Amino acid sequence: MFSSWDHLAHKTPTGSLNRLEFLQQLVTEFQTSQEQESQEQVLANLANFAYDPINYEYMRQLNIIDLFLDMLSEPNETLVVFGIGGICNLALDKKNKEHILANDGIQQVVQCLSSTNEDIILSTITTLMFLVTPVSKSDITAPHVLMCMERFSHSPSKRISNVASVFLQDYCTKDQQLQARQLYENESSADTTSSHNIPSPTDIPLPSGLPPESSASPKDPSPSDIVPISEGPT
């Protein structure tokens, strides 16, 4: 449920940190912490705050969008999960979208398509759909991206195949969809073994060898899954 200014004023005790101060405290804690688990928990909470539009202006002031973008290239997969989750939560807002696009966000988000983590892939595809504008659409529907989406549309994971199919159907022209299918078919033919066996759905070469659904990582970092904060404004 989204907050309102009246709701925040009513729920915040006198003398407590206001929302901006509290978010600043979280950012500082993330930047100064030497403990990986602590960083993961803080970033999870920042991603949770990114769910509520009332926090957007604060997040822009504190460069939290840039922090999320920086996390996309981290070797720690958990930080990437919450980084792309935060970007996904923010990307529908016009000002946030403009900031992401102006800071090389498309390229940084697209690189996450090579992940083997199902949650990262789902958030990445959704984020790319949110970032589509008349100007950015050509980059978001570039051939290498379409190829990934066509692969994902054949994924054994229903969640991935469904969202990839939505991307292809709603954001690509008929010609682009045909191009993606042809590229996929050509690749599949090239990957066919010498005995000419036709690959089954579980053999399809997803980026970096995405595992079947049964072995995928746990749930998306939805707001209900984020680590709760014991103190601070509500």
PDB file of N, CA and C in Angstrom, residues 101-145:
ATOM      1  N   LEU A 101      17.744   6.172 -18.072  1.00  0.00           N
ATOM      2  CA  LEU A 101      18.108   6.203 -19.491  1.00  0.00           C
ATOM      3  C   LEU A 101      19.294   7.123 -19.745  1.00  0.00           C
ATOM      4  N   ALA A 102      19.363   8.227 -18.988  1.00  0.00           N
ATOM      5  CA  ALA A 102      20.447   9.196 -19.184  1.00  0.00           C
ATOM      6  C   ALA A 102      21.775   8.705 -18.614  1.00  0.00           C
ATOM      7  N   ASN A 103      21.738   7.664 -17.813  1.00  0.00           N
ATOM      8  CA  ASN A 103      22.951   7.158 -17.167  1.00  0.00           C
ATOM      9  C   ASN A 103      23.307   5.744 -17.632  1.00  0.00           C
ATOM     10  N   ASP A 104      23.114   5.523 -18.916  1.00  0.00           N
ATOM     11  CA  ASP A 104      23.510   4.258 -19.536  1.00  0.00           C
ATOM     12  C   ASP A 104      22.787   3.064 -18.916  1.00  0.00           C
ATOM     13  N   GLY A 105      21.558   3.311 -18.461  1.00  0.00           N
ATOM     14  CA  GLY A 105      20.834   2.265 -17.761  1.00  0.00           C
ATOM     15  C   GLY A 105      20.463   1.077 -18.619  1.00  0.00           C
ATOM     16  N   ILE A 106      20.142   1.321 -19.894  1.00  0.00           N
ATOM     17  CA  ILE A 106      19.730   0.205 -20.753  1.00  0.00           C
ATOM     18  C   ILE A 106      20.840  -0.829 -20.859  1.00  0.00           C
ATOM     19  N   GLN A 107      22.041  -0.379 -21.156  1.00  0.00           N
ATOM     20  CA  GLN A 107      23.164  -1.312 -21.292  1.00  0.00           C
ATOM     21  C   GLN A 107      23.413  -2.071 -20.005  1.00  0.00           C
ATOM     22  N   GLN A 108      23.320  -1.375 -18.865  1.00  0.00           N
ATOM     23  CA  GLN A 108      23.574  -2.038 -17.593  1.00  0.00           C
ATOM     24  C   GLN A 108      22.481  -3.051 -17.255  1.00  0.00           C
ATOM     25  N   VAL A 109      21.243  -2.725 -17.615  1.00  0.00           N
ATOM     26  CA  VAL A 109      20.145  -3.658 -17.363  1.00  0.00           C
ATOM     27  C   VAL A 109      20.230  -4.852 -18.309  1.00  0.00           C
ATOM     28  N   VAL A 110      20.493  -4.598 -19.579  1.00  0.00           N
ATOM     29  CA  VAL A 110      20.552  -5.673 -20.570  1.00  0.00           C
ATOM     30  C   VAL A 110      21.594  -6.718 -20.194  1.00  0.00           C
ATOM     31  N   GLN A 111      22.703  -6.307 -19.600  1.00  0.00           N
ATOM     32  CA  GLN A 111      23.742  -7.285 -19.243  1.00  0.00           C
ATOM     33  C   GLN A 111      23.223  -8.320 -18.244  1.00  0.00           C
ATOM     34  N   CYS A 112      22.177  -7.974 -17.510  1.00  0.00           N
ATOM     35  CA  CYS A 112      21.613  -8.915 -16.539  1.00  0.00           C
ATOM     36  C   CYS A 112      20.859 -10.060 -17.212  1.00  0.00           C
ATOM     37  N   LEU A 113      20.589  -9.944 -18.525  1.00  0.00           N
ATOM     38  CA  LEU A 113      19.927 -11.038 -19.230  1.00  0.00           C
ATOM     39  C   LEU A 113      20.807 -12.276 -19.299  1.00  0.00           C
ATOM     40  N   SER A 114      22.101 -12.121 -19.060  1.00  0.00           N
ATOM     41  CA  SER A 114      23.005 -13.266 -19.097  1.00  0.00           C
ATOM     42  C   SER A 114      23.063 -14.004 -17.766  1.00  0.00           C
ATOM     43  N   SER A 115      22.297 -13.551 -16.789  1.00  0.00           N
ATOM     44  CA  SER A 115      22.295 -14.189 -15.473  1.00  0.00           C
ATOM     45  C   SER A 115      21.672 -15.589 -15.547  1.00  0.00           C
ATOM     46  N   THR A 116      22.041 -16.446 -14.623  1.00  0.00           N
ATOM     47  CA  THR A 116      21.401 -17.753 -14.482  1.00  0.00           C
ATOM     48  C   THR A 116      20.342 -17.747 -13.378  1.00  0.00           C
ATOM     49  N   ASN A 117      20.136 -16.577 -12.759  1.00  0.00           N
ATOM     50  CA  ASN A 117      19.178 -16.452 -11.666  1.00  0.00           C
ATOM     51  C   ASN A 117      17.809 -16.050 -12.222  1.00  0.00           C
ATOM     52  N   GLU A 118      16.810 -16.855 -11.970  1.00  0.00           N
ATOM     53  CA  GLU A 118      15.482 -16.619 -12.526  1.00  0.00           C
ATOM     54  C   GLU A 118      14.898 -15.280 -12.076  1.00  0.00           C
ATOM     55  N   ASP A 119      15.086 -14.936 -10.814  1.00  0.00           N
ATOM     56  CA  ASP A 119      14.543 -13.680 -10.302  1.00  0.00           C
ATOM     57  C   ASP A 119      15.171 -12.475 -11.007  1.00  0.00           C
ATOM     58  N   ILE A 120      16.479 -12.546 -11.247  1.00  0.00           N
ATOM     59  CA  ILE A 120      17.167 -11.464 -11.943  1.00  0.00           C
ATOM     60  C   ILE A 120      16.625 -11.329 -13.364  1.00  0.00           C
ATOM     61  N   ILE A 121      16.445 -12.439 -14.053  1.00  0.00           N
ATOM     62  CA  ILE A 121      15.951 -12.403 -15.423  1.00  0.00           C
ATOM     63  C   ILE A 121      14.544 -11.824 -15.485  1.00  0.00           C
ATOM     64  N   LEU A 122      13.680 -12.242 -14.568  1.00  0.00           N
ATOM     65  CA  LEU A 122      12.309 -11.724 -14.557  1.00  0.00           C
ATOM     66  C   LEU A 122      12.277 -10.218 -14.316  1.00  0.00           C
ATOM     67  N   SER A 123      13.036  -9.751 -13.331  1.00  0.00           N
ATOM     68  CA  SER A 123      13.082  -8.316 -13.048  1.00  0.00           C
ATOM     69  C   SER A 123      13.700  -7.545 -14.213  1.00  0.00           C
ATOM     70  N   THR A 124      14.689  -8.152 -14.881  1.00  0.00           N
ATOM     71  CA  THR A 124      15.351  -7.491 -15.998  1.00  0.00           C
ATOM     72  C   THR A 124      14.405  -7.301 -17.178  1.00  0.00           C
ATOM     73  N   ILE A 125      13.692  -8.352 -17.552  1.00  0.00           N
ATOM     74  CA  ILE A 125      12.751  -8.243 -18.671  1.00  0.00           C
ATOM     75  C   ILE A 125      11.662  -7.222 -18.349  1.00  0.00           C
ATOM     76  N   THR A 126      11.137  -7.274 -17.125  1.00  0.00           N
ATOM     77  CA  THR A 126      10.100  -6.328 -16.721  1.00  0.00           C
ATOM     78  C   THR A 126      10.627  -4.900 -16.747  1.00  0.00           C
ATOM     79  N   THR A 127      11.846  -4.701 -16.246  1.00  0.00           N
ATOM     80  CA  THR A 127      12.451  -3.367 -16.248  1.00  0.00           C
ATOM     81  C   THR A 127      12.601  -2.836 -17.664  1.00  0.00           C
ATOM     82  N   LEU A 128      13.059  -3.667 -18.578  1.00  0.00           N
ATOM     83  CA  LEU A 128      13.218  -3.233 -19.967  1.00  0.00           C
ATOM     84  C   LEU A 128      11.887  -2.787 -20.562  1.00  0.00           C
ATOM     85  N   MET A 129      10.816  -3.489 -20.236  1.00  0.00           N
ATOM     86  CA  MET A 129       9.494  -3.074 -20.722  1.00  0.00           C
ATOM     87  C   MET A 129       9.109  -1.721 -20.134  1.00  0.00           C
ATOM     88  N   PHE A 130       9.414  -1.508 -18.855  1.00  0.00           N
ATOM     89  CA  PHE A 130       9.093  -0.235 -18.211  1.00  0.00           C
ATOM     90  C   PHE A 130       9.892   0.926 -18.803  1.00  0.00           C
ATOM     91  N   LEU A 131      11.094   0.628 -19.320  1.00  0.00           N
ATOM     92  CA  LEU A 131      11.983   1.677 -19.816  1.00  0.00           C
ATOM     93  C   LEU A 131      11.732   2.049 -21.277  1.00  0.00           C
ATOM     94  N   VAL A 132      10.802   1.376 -21.916  1.00  0.00           N
ATOM     95  CA  VAL A 132      10.542   1.662 -23.324  1.00  0.00           C
ATOM     96  C   VAL A 132       9.923   3.048 -23.491  1.00  0.00           C
ATOM     97  N   THR A 133      10.541   3.850 -24.344  1.00  0.00           N
ATOM     98  CA  THR A 133      10.010   5.152 -24.769  1.00  0.00           C
ATOM     99  C   THR A 133      10.216   5.228 -26.282  1.00  0.00           C
ATOM    100  N   PRO A 134       9.621   6.218 -26.938  1.00  0.00           N
ATOM    101  CA  PRO A 134       9.874   6.347 -28.374  1.00  0.00           C
ATOM    102  C   PRO A 134      11.354   6.452 -28.706  1.00  0.00           C
ATOM    103  N   VAL A 135      12.151   7.036 -27.810  1.00  0.00           N
ATOM    104  CA  VAL A 135      13.581   7.200 -28.055  1.00  0.00           C
ATOM    105  C   VAL A 135      14.359   5.926 -27.709  1.00  0.00           C
ATOM    106  N   SER A 136      14.005   5.287 -26.609  1.00  0.00           N
ATOM    107  CA  SER A 136      14.791   4.133 -26.133  1.00  0.00           C
ATOM    108  C   SER A 136      14.390   2.815 -26.775  1.00  0.00           C
ATOM    109  N   LYS A 137      13.258   2.781 -27.459  1.00  0.00           N
ATOM    110  CA  LYS A 137      12.724   1.501 -27.938  1.00  0.00           C
ATOM    111  C   LYS A 137      13.676   0.781 -28.873  1.00  0.00           C
ATOM    112  N   SER A 138      14.380   1.515 -29.745  1.00  0.00           N
ATOM    113  CA  SER A 138      15.268   0.851 -30.701  1.00  0.00           C
ATOM    114  C   SER A 138      16.416   0.136 -29.983  1.00  0.00           C
ATOM    115  N   ASP A 139      16.908   0.704 -28.890  1.00  0.00           N
ATOM    116  CA  ASP A 139      17.977   0.052 -28.127  1.00  0.00           C
ATOM    117  C   ASP A 139      17.453  -1.154 -27.356  1.00  0.00           C
ATOM    118  N   ILE A 140      16.253  -1.022 -26.810  1.00  0.00           N
ATOM    119  CA  ILE A 140      15.681  -2.093 -25.997  1.00  0.00           C
ATOM    120  C   ILE A 140      15.240  -3.268 -26.860  1.00  0.00           C
ATOM    121  N   THR A 141      14.914  -2.997 -28.120  1.00  0.00           N
ATOM    122  CA  THR A 141      14.507  -4.083 -29.018  1.00  0.00           C
ATOM    123  C   THR A 141      15.586  -4.356 -30.075  1.00  0.00           C
ATOM    124  N   ALA A 142      16.835  -4.146 -29.705  1.00  0.00           N
ATOM    125  CA  ALA A 142      17.956  -4.454 -30.595  1.00  0.00           C
ATOM    126  C   ALA A 142      18.010  -5.966 -30.852  1.00  0.00           C
ATOM    127  N   PRO A 143      18.605  -6.387 -31.974  1.00  0.00           N
ATOM    128  CA  PRO A 143      18.609  -7.820 -32.322  1.00  0.00           C
ATOM    129  C   PRO A 143      19.121  -8.739 -31.225  1.00  0.00           C
ATOM    130  N   HIS A 144      20.208  -8.356 -30.529  1.00  0.00           N
ATOM    131  CA  HIS A 144      20.749  -9.257 -29.500  1.00  0.00           C
ATOM    132  C   HIS A 144      19.784  -9.398 -28.320  1.00  0.00           C
ATOM    133  N   VAL A 145      19.001  -8.344 -28.048  1.00  0.00           N
ATOM    134  CA  VAL A 145      17.994  -8.439 -26.989  1.00  0.00           C
ATOM    135  C   VAL A 145      16.837  -9.326 -27.443  1.00  0.00           C
TER     136      VAL A 145
END
